[in-house]
């Protein structure tokens, strides 16, 4: 059938903690009844990744001294960054470089707190500089594409309002 289950610990890490609810409890002794179940190390993060290093005496140092404030701050940073990235994604329907600034701003906000975002920010910033350089090398076509996209978006918004497309759609769907 298979190998017999042993009561030996699955890991050699003595700094593992037994999870009780959302909090790490006392260390479980290997082989004890509390040794079963999920484990979590004492320095695990809240799921958003490892925080960036904190300079002593900085604003982030003062925030990170209090666990509750630090978690709230990280959630706020993540939320603001997410809103900016979502705005940039929403702007992809418009042609031109309009999508780059909000996504870049969202990645910058994330990179102030999350190490994983700093890597994305660096790559995205390099690509944004390349796109800006291309737009500056071809100003006439960049302006034409951007103005044409804005005009198309304006016509679409006008048509939705003028022909009451939202009302017609809700009536057709029976809402």
PDB file of C-alpha atoms in Angstrom:
ATOM      1  CA  UNK A   1       0.000   0.000   0.000  1.00  0.00           C
ATOM      2  CA  UNK A   2       2.754   2.395   0.764  1.00  0.00           C
ATOM      3  CA  UNK A   3       5.315   3.334   3.320  1.00  0.00           C
ATOM      4  CA  UNK A   4       4.115   3.492   6.928  1.00  0.00           C
ATOM      5  CA  UNK A   5       3.619   6.966   8.333  1.00  0.00           C
ATOM      6  CA  UNK A   6       6.353   7.973  10.691  1.00  0.00           C
ATOM      7  CA  UNK A   7       5.966  10.261  13.623  1.00  0.00           C
ATOM      8  CA  UNK A   8       9.236  11.994  12.778  1.00  0.00           C
ATOM      9  CA  UNK A   9       8.878  15.660  11.843  1.00  0.00           C
ATOM     10  CA  UNK A  10       8.631  16.419   8.137  1.00  0.00           C
ATOM     11  CA  UNK A  11      11.040  19.316   8.370  1.00  0.00           C
ATOM     12  CA  UNK A  12      14.255  19.984  10.175  1.00  0.00           C
ATOM     13  CA  UNK A  13      13.389  23.626  10.875  1.00  0.00           C
ATOM     14  CA  UNK A  14      13.093  24.185  14.629  1.00  0.00           C
ATOM     15  CA  UNK A  15      11.732  27.701  14.057  1.00  0.00           C
ATOM     16  CA  UNK A  16       8.414  26.401  12.688  1.00  0.00           C
ATOM     17  CA  UNK A  17       5.291  27.289  14.601  1.00  0.00           C
ATOM     18  CA  UNK A  18       1.937  25.570  14.817  1.00  0.00           C
ATOM     19  CA  UNK A  19      -0.879  27.676  13.383  1.00  0.00           C
ATOM     20  CA  UNK A  20      -3.807  28.343  15.708  1.00  0.00           C
ATOM     21  CA  UNK A  21      -6.361  30.373  13.787  1.00  0.00           C
ATOM     22  CA  UNK A  22      -4.536  33.240  12.132  1.00  0.00           C
ATOM     23  CA  UNK A  23      -1.783  33.473  14.704  1.00  0.00           C
ATOM     24  CA  UNK A  24       1.370  31.454  15.130  1.00  0.00           C
ATOM     25  CA  UNK A  25       1.179  29.600  18.437  1.00  0.00           C
ATOM     26  CA  UNK A  26       3.952  28.110  20.518  1.00  0.00           C
ATOM     27  CA  UNK A  27       6.419  25.822  18.778  1.00  0.00           C
ATOM     28  CA  UNK A  28       5.084  22.297  18.419  1.00  0.00           C
ATOM     29  CA  UNK A  29       7.331  19.562  19.739  1.00  0.00           C
ATOM     30  CA  UNK A  30       8.232  17.003  17.078  1.00  0.00           C
ATOM     31  CA  UNK A  31       6.143  13.879  17.485  1.00  0.00           C
ATOM     32  CA  UNK A  32       3.566  15.534  19.765  1.00  0.00           C
ATOM     33  CA  UNK A  33      -0.151  15.611  18.850  1.00  0.00           C
ATOM     34  CA  UNK A  34       0.195  19.326  18.085  1.00  0.00           C
ATOM     35  CA  UNK A  35       2.813  18.511  15.440  1.00  0.00           C
ATOM     36  CA  UNK A  36       0.117  17.750  12.847  1.00  0.00           C
ATOM     37  CA  UNK A  37      -1.510  20.329  10.608  1.00  0.00           C
ATOM     38  CA  UNK A  38      -0.195  23.339   8.796  1.00  0.00           C
ATOM     39  CA  UNK A  39       2.925  25.080   9.951  1.00  0.00           C
ATOM     40  CA  UNK A  40       4.139  28.579   9.514  1.00  0.00           C
ATOM     41  CA  UNK A  41       7.526  30.053  10.211  1.00  0.00           C
ATOM     42  CA  UNK A  42       7.901  32.883  12.697  1.00  0.00           C
ATOM     43  CA  UNK A  43       9.010  35.360  10.028  1.00  0.00           C
ATOM     44  CA  UNK A  44       6.376  34.574   7.364  1.00  0.00           C
ATOM     45  CA  UNK A  45       4.629  37.521   5.749  1.00  0.00           C
ATOM     46  CA  UNK A  46       0.959  38.363   5.293  1.00  0.00           C
ATOM     47  CA  UNK A  47       0.816  36.870   1.798  1.00  0.00           C
ATOM     48  CA  UNK A  48       1.795  40.039  -0.039  1.00  0.00           C
ATOM     49  CA  UNK A  49       5.472  39.070  -0.124  1.00  0.00           C
ATOM     50  CA  UNK A  50       8.480  40.132   1.847  1.00  0.00           C
ATOM     51  CA  UNK A  51       8.540  43.846   2.690  1.00  0.00           C
ATOM     52  CA  UNK A  52      11.395  45.937   1.397  1.00  0.00           C
ATOM     53  CA  UNK A  53      14.200  46.699   3.847  1.00  0.00           C
ATOM     54  CA  UNK A  54      13.425  49.592   6.169  1.00  0.00           C
ATOM     55  CA  UNK A  55      15.896  52.377   6.931  1.00  0.00           C
ATOM     56  CA  UNK A  56      16.133  53.114  10.653  1.00  0.00           C
ATOM     57  CA  UNK A  57      14.385  56.352  11.627  1.00  0.00           C
ATOM     58  CA  UNK A  58      12.371  56.622   8.402  1.00  0.00           C
ATOM     59  CA  UNK A  59       8.596  56.934   8.108  1.00  0.00           C
ATOM     60  CA  UNK A  60       8.367  53.271   7.144  1.00  0.00           C
ATOM     61  CA  UNK A  61      10.422  52.339  10.211  1.00  0.00           C
ATOM     62  CA  UNK A  62       7.936  54.135  12.460  1.00  0.00           C
ATOM     63  CA  UNK A  63       5.018  52.466  10.649  1.00  0.00           C
ATOM     64  CA  UNK A  64       6.573  48.997  10.837  1.00  0.00           C
ATOM     65  CA  UNK A  65       7.206  49.221  14.587  1.00  0.00           C
ATOM     66  CA  UNK A  66       3.488  48.577  15.184  1.00  0.00           C
ATOM     67  CA  UNK A  67       2.240  45.350  13.602  1.00  0.00           C
ATOM     68  CA  UNK A  68      -1.380  46.475  13.161  1.00  0.00           C
ATOM     69  CA  UNK A  69      -0.376  49.781  11.578  1.00  0.00           C
ATOM     70  CA  UNK A  70       2.149  48.005   9.342  1.00  0.00           C
ATOM     71  CA  UNK A  71      -0.459  45.574   8.020  1.00  0.00           C
ATOM     72  CA  UNK A  72      -2.963  48.398   7.430  1.00  0.00           C
ATOM     73  CA  UNK A  73      -0.258  50.443   5.675  1.00  0.00           C
ATOM     74  CA  UNK A  74       0.703  47.516   3.426  1.00  0.00           C
ATOM     75  CA  UNK A  75      -2.935  46.858   2.530  1.00  0.00           C
ATOM     76  CA  UNK A  76      -3.423  50.569   1.750  1.00  0.00           C
ATOM     77  CA  UNK A  77      -0.296  50.649  -0.429  1.00  0.00           C
ATOM     78  CA  UNK A  78      -1.460  47.526  -2.251  1.00  0.00           C
ATOM     79  CA  UNK A  79      -4.971  48.969  -2.766  1.00  0.00           C
ATOM     80  CA  UNK A  80      -3.751  52.323  -4.122  1.00  0.00           C
ATOM     81  CA  UNK A  81      -1.313  50.573  -6.445  1.00  0.00           C
ATOM     82  CA  UNK A  82      -4.033  48.187  -7.620  1.00  0.00           C
ATOM     83  CA  UNK A  83      -6.412  51.066  -8.384  1.00  0.00           C
ATOM     84  CA  UNK A  84      -3.761  52.826 -10.454  1.00  0.00           C
ATOM     85  CA  UNK A  85      -2.848  49.656 -12.353  1.00  0.00           C
ATOM     86  CA  UNK A  86      -6.542  48.948 -13.015  1.00  0.00           C
ATOM     87  CA  UNK A  87      -6.970  52.508 -14.320  1.00  0.00           C
ATOM     88  CA  UNK A  88      -4.054  51.942 -16.673  1.00  0.00           C
ATOM     89  CA  UNK A  89      -5.553  48.668 -17.870  1.00  0.00           C
ATOM     90  CA  UNK A  90      -8.921  50.377 -18.395  1.00  0.00           C
ATOM     91  CA  UNK A  91      -7.191  53.001 -20.538  1.00  0.00           C
ATOM     92  CA  UNK A  92      -5.837  50.334 -22.906  1.00  0.00           C
ATOM     93  CA  UNK A  93      -8.963  50.771 -25.015  1.00  0.00           C
ATOM     94  CA  UNK A  94      -7.563  54.154 -26.025  1.00  0.00           C
ATOM     95  CA  UNK A  95      -4.636  54.097 -28.442  1.00  0.00           C
ATOM     96  CA  UNK A  96      -1.415  55.820 -27.632  1.00  0.00           C
ATOM     97  CA  UNK A  97       0.717  55.945 -24.522  1.00  0.00           C
ATOM     98  CA  UNK A  98      -2.143  56.877 -22.146  1.00  0.00           C
ATOM     99  CA  UNK A  99      -2.027  53.500 -20.384  1.00  0.00           C
ATOM    100  CA  UNK A 100       1.614  53.788 -19.349  1.00  0.00           C
ATOM    101  CA  UNK A 101       1.517  56.577 -16.711  1.00  0.00           C
ATOM    102  CA  UNK A 102      -1.119  55.057 -14.372  1.00  0.00           C
ATOM    103  CA  UNK A 103       0.389  51.567 -14.547  1.00  0.00           C
ATOM    104  CA  UNK A 104       3.836  53.017 -13.926  1.00  0.00           C
ATOM    105  CA  UNK A 105       2.474  55.030 -10.980  1.00  0.00           C
ATOM    106  CA  UNK A 106       0.794  51.916  -9.561  1.00  0.00           C
ATOM    107  CA  UNK A 107       3.989  49.903  -9.837  1.00  0.00           C
ATOM    108  CA  UNK A 108       5.916  52.739  -8.211  1.00  0.00           C
ATOM    109  CA  UNK A 109       3.462  52.800  -5.287  1.00  0.00           C
ATOM    110  CA  UNK A 110       3.795  49.030  -4.909  1.00  0.00           C
ATOM    111  CA  UNK A 111       7.586  49.179  -5.185  1.00  0.00           C
ATOM    112  CA  UNK A 112       7.768  51.460  -2.158  1.00  0.00           C
ATOM    113  CA  UNK A 113       6.643  48.532   0.003  1.00  0.00           C
ATOM    114  CA  UNK A 114       7.048  45.266  -1.938  1.00  0.00           C
ATOM    115  CA  UNK A 115      10.325  43.849  -3.258  1.00  0.00           C
ATOM    116  CA  UNK A 116       8.575  41.871  -6.024  1.00  0.00           C
ATOM    117  CA  UNK A 117       7.061  45.087  -7.364  1.00  0.00           C
ATOM    118  CA  UNK A 118      10.447  46.800  -7.502  1.00  0.00           C
ATOM    119  CA  UNK A 119      11.595  44.238 -10.090  1.00  0.00           C
ATOM    120  CA  UNK A 120       8.462  44.821 -12.218  1.00  0.00           C
ATOM    121  CA  UNK A 121       8.789  48.587 -11.784  1.00  0.00           C
ATOM    122  CA  UNK A 122      12.366  48.575 -13.050  1.00  0.00           C
ATOM    123  CA  UNK A 123      11.432  46.563 -16.157  1.00  0.00           C
ATOM    124  CA  UNK A 124       8.283  48.573 -16.839  1.00  0.00           C
ATOM    125  CA  UNK A 125      10.106  51.873 -16.378  1.00  0.00           C
ATOM    126  CA  UNK A 126      12.697  50.801 -18.948  1.00  0.00           C
ATOM    127  CA  UNK A 127       9.944  49.904 -21.444  1.00  0.00           C
ATOM    128  CA  UNK A 128       8.121  53.179 -20.755  1.00  0.00           C
ATOM    129  CA  UNK A 129      11.298  55.136 -21.490  1.00  0.00           C
ATOM    130  CA  UNK A 130      11.663  53.216 -24.766  1.00  0.00           C
ATOM    131  CA  UNK A 131       8.031  53.978 -25.709  1.00  0.00           C
ATOM    132  CA  UNK A 132       8.489  57.665 -24.861  1.00  0.00           C
ATOM    133  CA  UNK A 133      11.686  57.765 -26.921  1.00  0.00           C
ATOM    134  CA  UNK A 134       9.808  56.217 -29.863  1.00  0.00           C
ATOM    135  CA  UNK A 135       6.982  58.763 -29.489  1.00  0.00           C
ATOM    136  CA  UNK A 136       9.502  61.623 -29.467  1.00  0.00           C
ATOM    137  CA  UNK A 137      11.222  60.256 -32.585  1.00  0.00           C
ATOM    138  CA  UNK A 138       7.871  60.031 -34.407  1.00  0.00           C
ATOM    139  CA  UNK A 139       5.891  62.991 -33.041  1.00  0.00           C
ATOM    140  CA  UNK A 140       3.433  63.389 -35.922  1.00  0.00           C
ATOM    141  CA  UNK A 141       2.249  59.779 -35.893  1.00  0.00           C
ATOM    142  CA  UNK A 142       2.150  59.687 -32.073  1.00  0.00           C
ATOM    143  CA  UNK A 143       0.000  62.826 -31.936  1.00  0.00           C
ATOM    144  CA  UNK A 144      -2.244  61.557 -34.746  1.00  0.00           C
ATOM    145  CA  UNK A 145      -2.791  58.165 -33.081  1.00  0.00           C
ATOM    146  CA  UNK A 146      -3.445  59.719 -29.661  1.00  0.00           C
ATOM    147  CA  UNK A 147      -5.838  62.396 -30.966  1.00  0.00           C
ATOM    148  CA  UNK A 148      -7.587  59.852 -33.187  1.00  0.00           C
ATOM    149  CA  UNK A 149      -8.081  57.553 -30.205  1.00  0.00           C
ATOM    150  CA  UNK A 150      -9.424  60.388 -28.065  1.00  0.00           C
ATOM    151  CA  UNK A 151     -11.793  61.407 -30.861  1.00  0.00           C
ATOM    152  CA  UNK A 152     -13.026  57.806 -31.240  1.00  0.00           C
ATOM    153  CA  UNK A 153     -13.581  57.578 -27.479  1.00  0.00           C
ATOM    154  CA  UNK A 154     -15.489  60.878 -27.553  1.00  0.00           C
ATOM    155  CA  UNK A 155     -17.705  59.624 -30.392  1.00  0.00           C
ATOM    156  CA  UNK A 156     -18.354  56.381 -28.480  1.00  0.00           C
ATOM    157  CA  UNK A 157     -19.350  58.279 -25.325  1.00  0.00           C
ATOM    158  CA  UNK A 158     -21.564  60.620 -27.354  1.00  0.00           C
ATOM    159  CA  UNK A 159     -23.269  57.676 -29.099  1.00  0.00           C
ATOM    160  CA  UNK A 160     -23.951  55.898 -25.794  1.00  0.00           C
ATOM    161  CA  UNK A 161     -25.638  59.022 -24.415  1.00  0.00           C
ATOM    162  CA  UNK A 162     -27.393  60.148 -27.587  1.00  0.00           C
ATOM    163  CA  UNK A 163     -28.893  56.790 -28.514  1.00  0.00           C
ATOM    164  CA  UNK A 164     -29.507  55.796 -24.861  1.00  0.00           C
ATOM    165  CA  UNK A 165     -27.651  52.535 -25.384  1.00  0.00           C
ATOM    166  CA  UNK A 166     -27.481  51.729 -21.676  1.00  0.00           C
ATOM    167  CA  UNK A 167     -31.265  52.081 -21.322  1.00  0.00           C
ATOM    168  CA  UNK A 168     -31.852  49.968 -24.421  1.00  0.00           C
ATOM    169  CA  UNK A 169     -29.473  47.255 -23.164  1.00  0.00           C
ATOM    170  CA  UNK A 170     -31.124  47.074 -19.721  1.00  0.00           C
ATOM    171  CA  UNK A 171     -34.581  46.894 -21.359  1.00  0.00           C
ATOM    172  CA  UNK A 172     -33.415  44.150 -23.758  1.00  0.00           C
ATOM    173  CA  UNK A 173     -31.936  42.157 -20.880  1.00  0.00           C
ATOM    174  CA  UNK A 174     -35.032  42.666 -18.733  1.00  0.00           C
ATOM    175  CA  UNK A 175     -33.187  44.360 -15.897  1.00  0.00           C
TER     176      UNK A 175
END
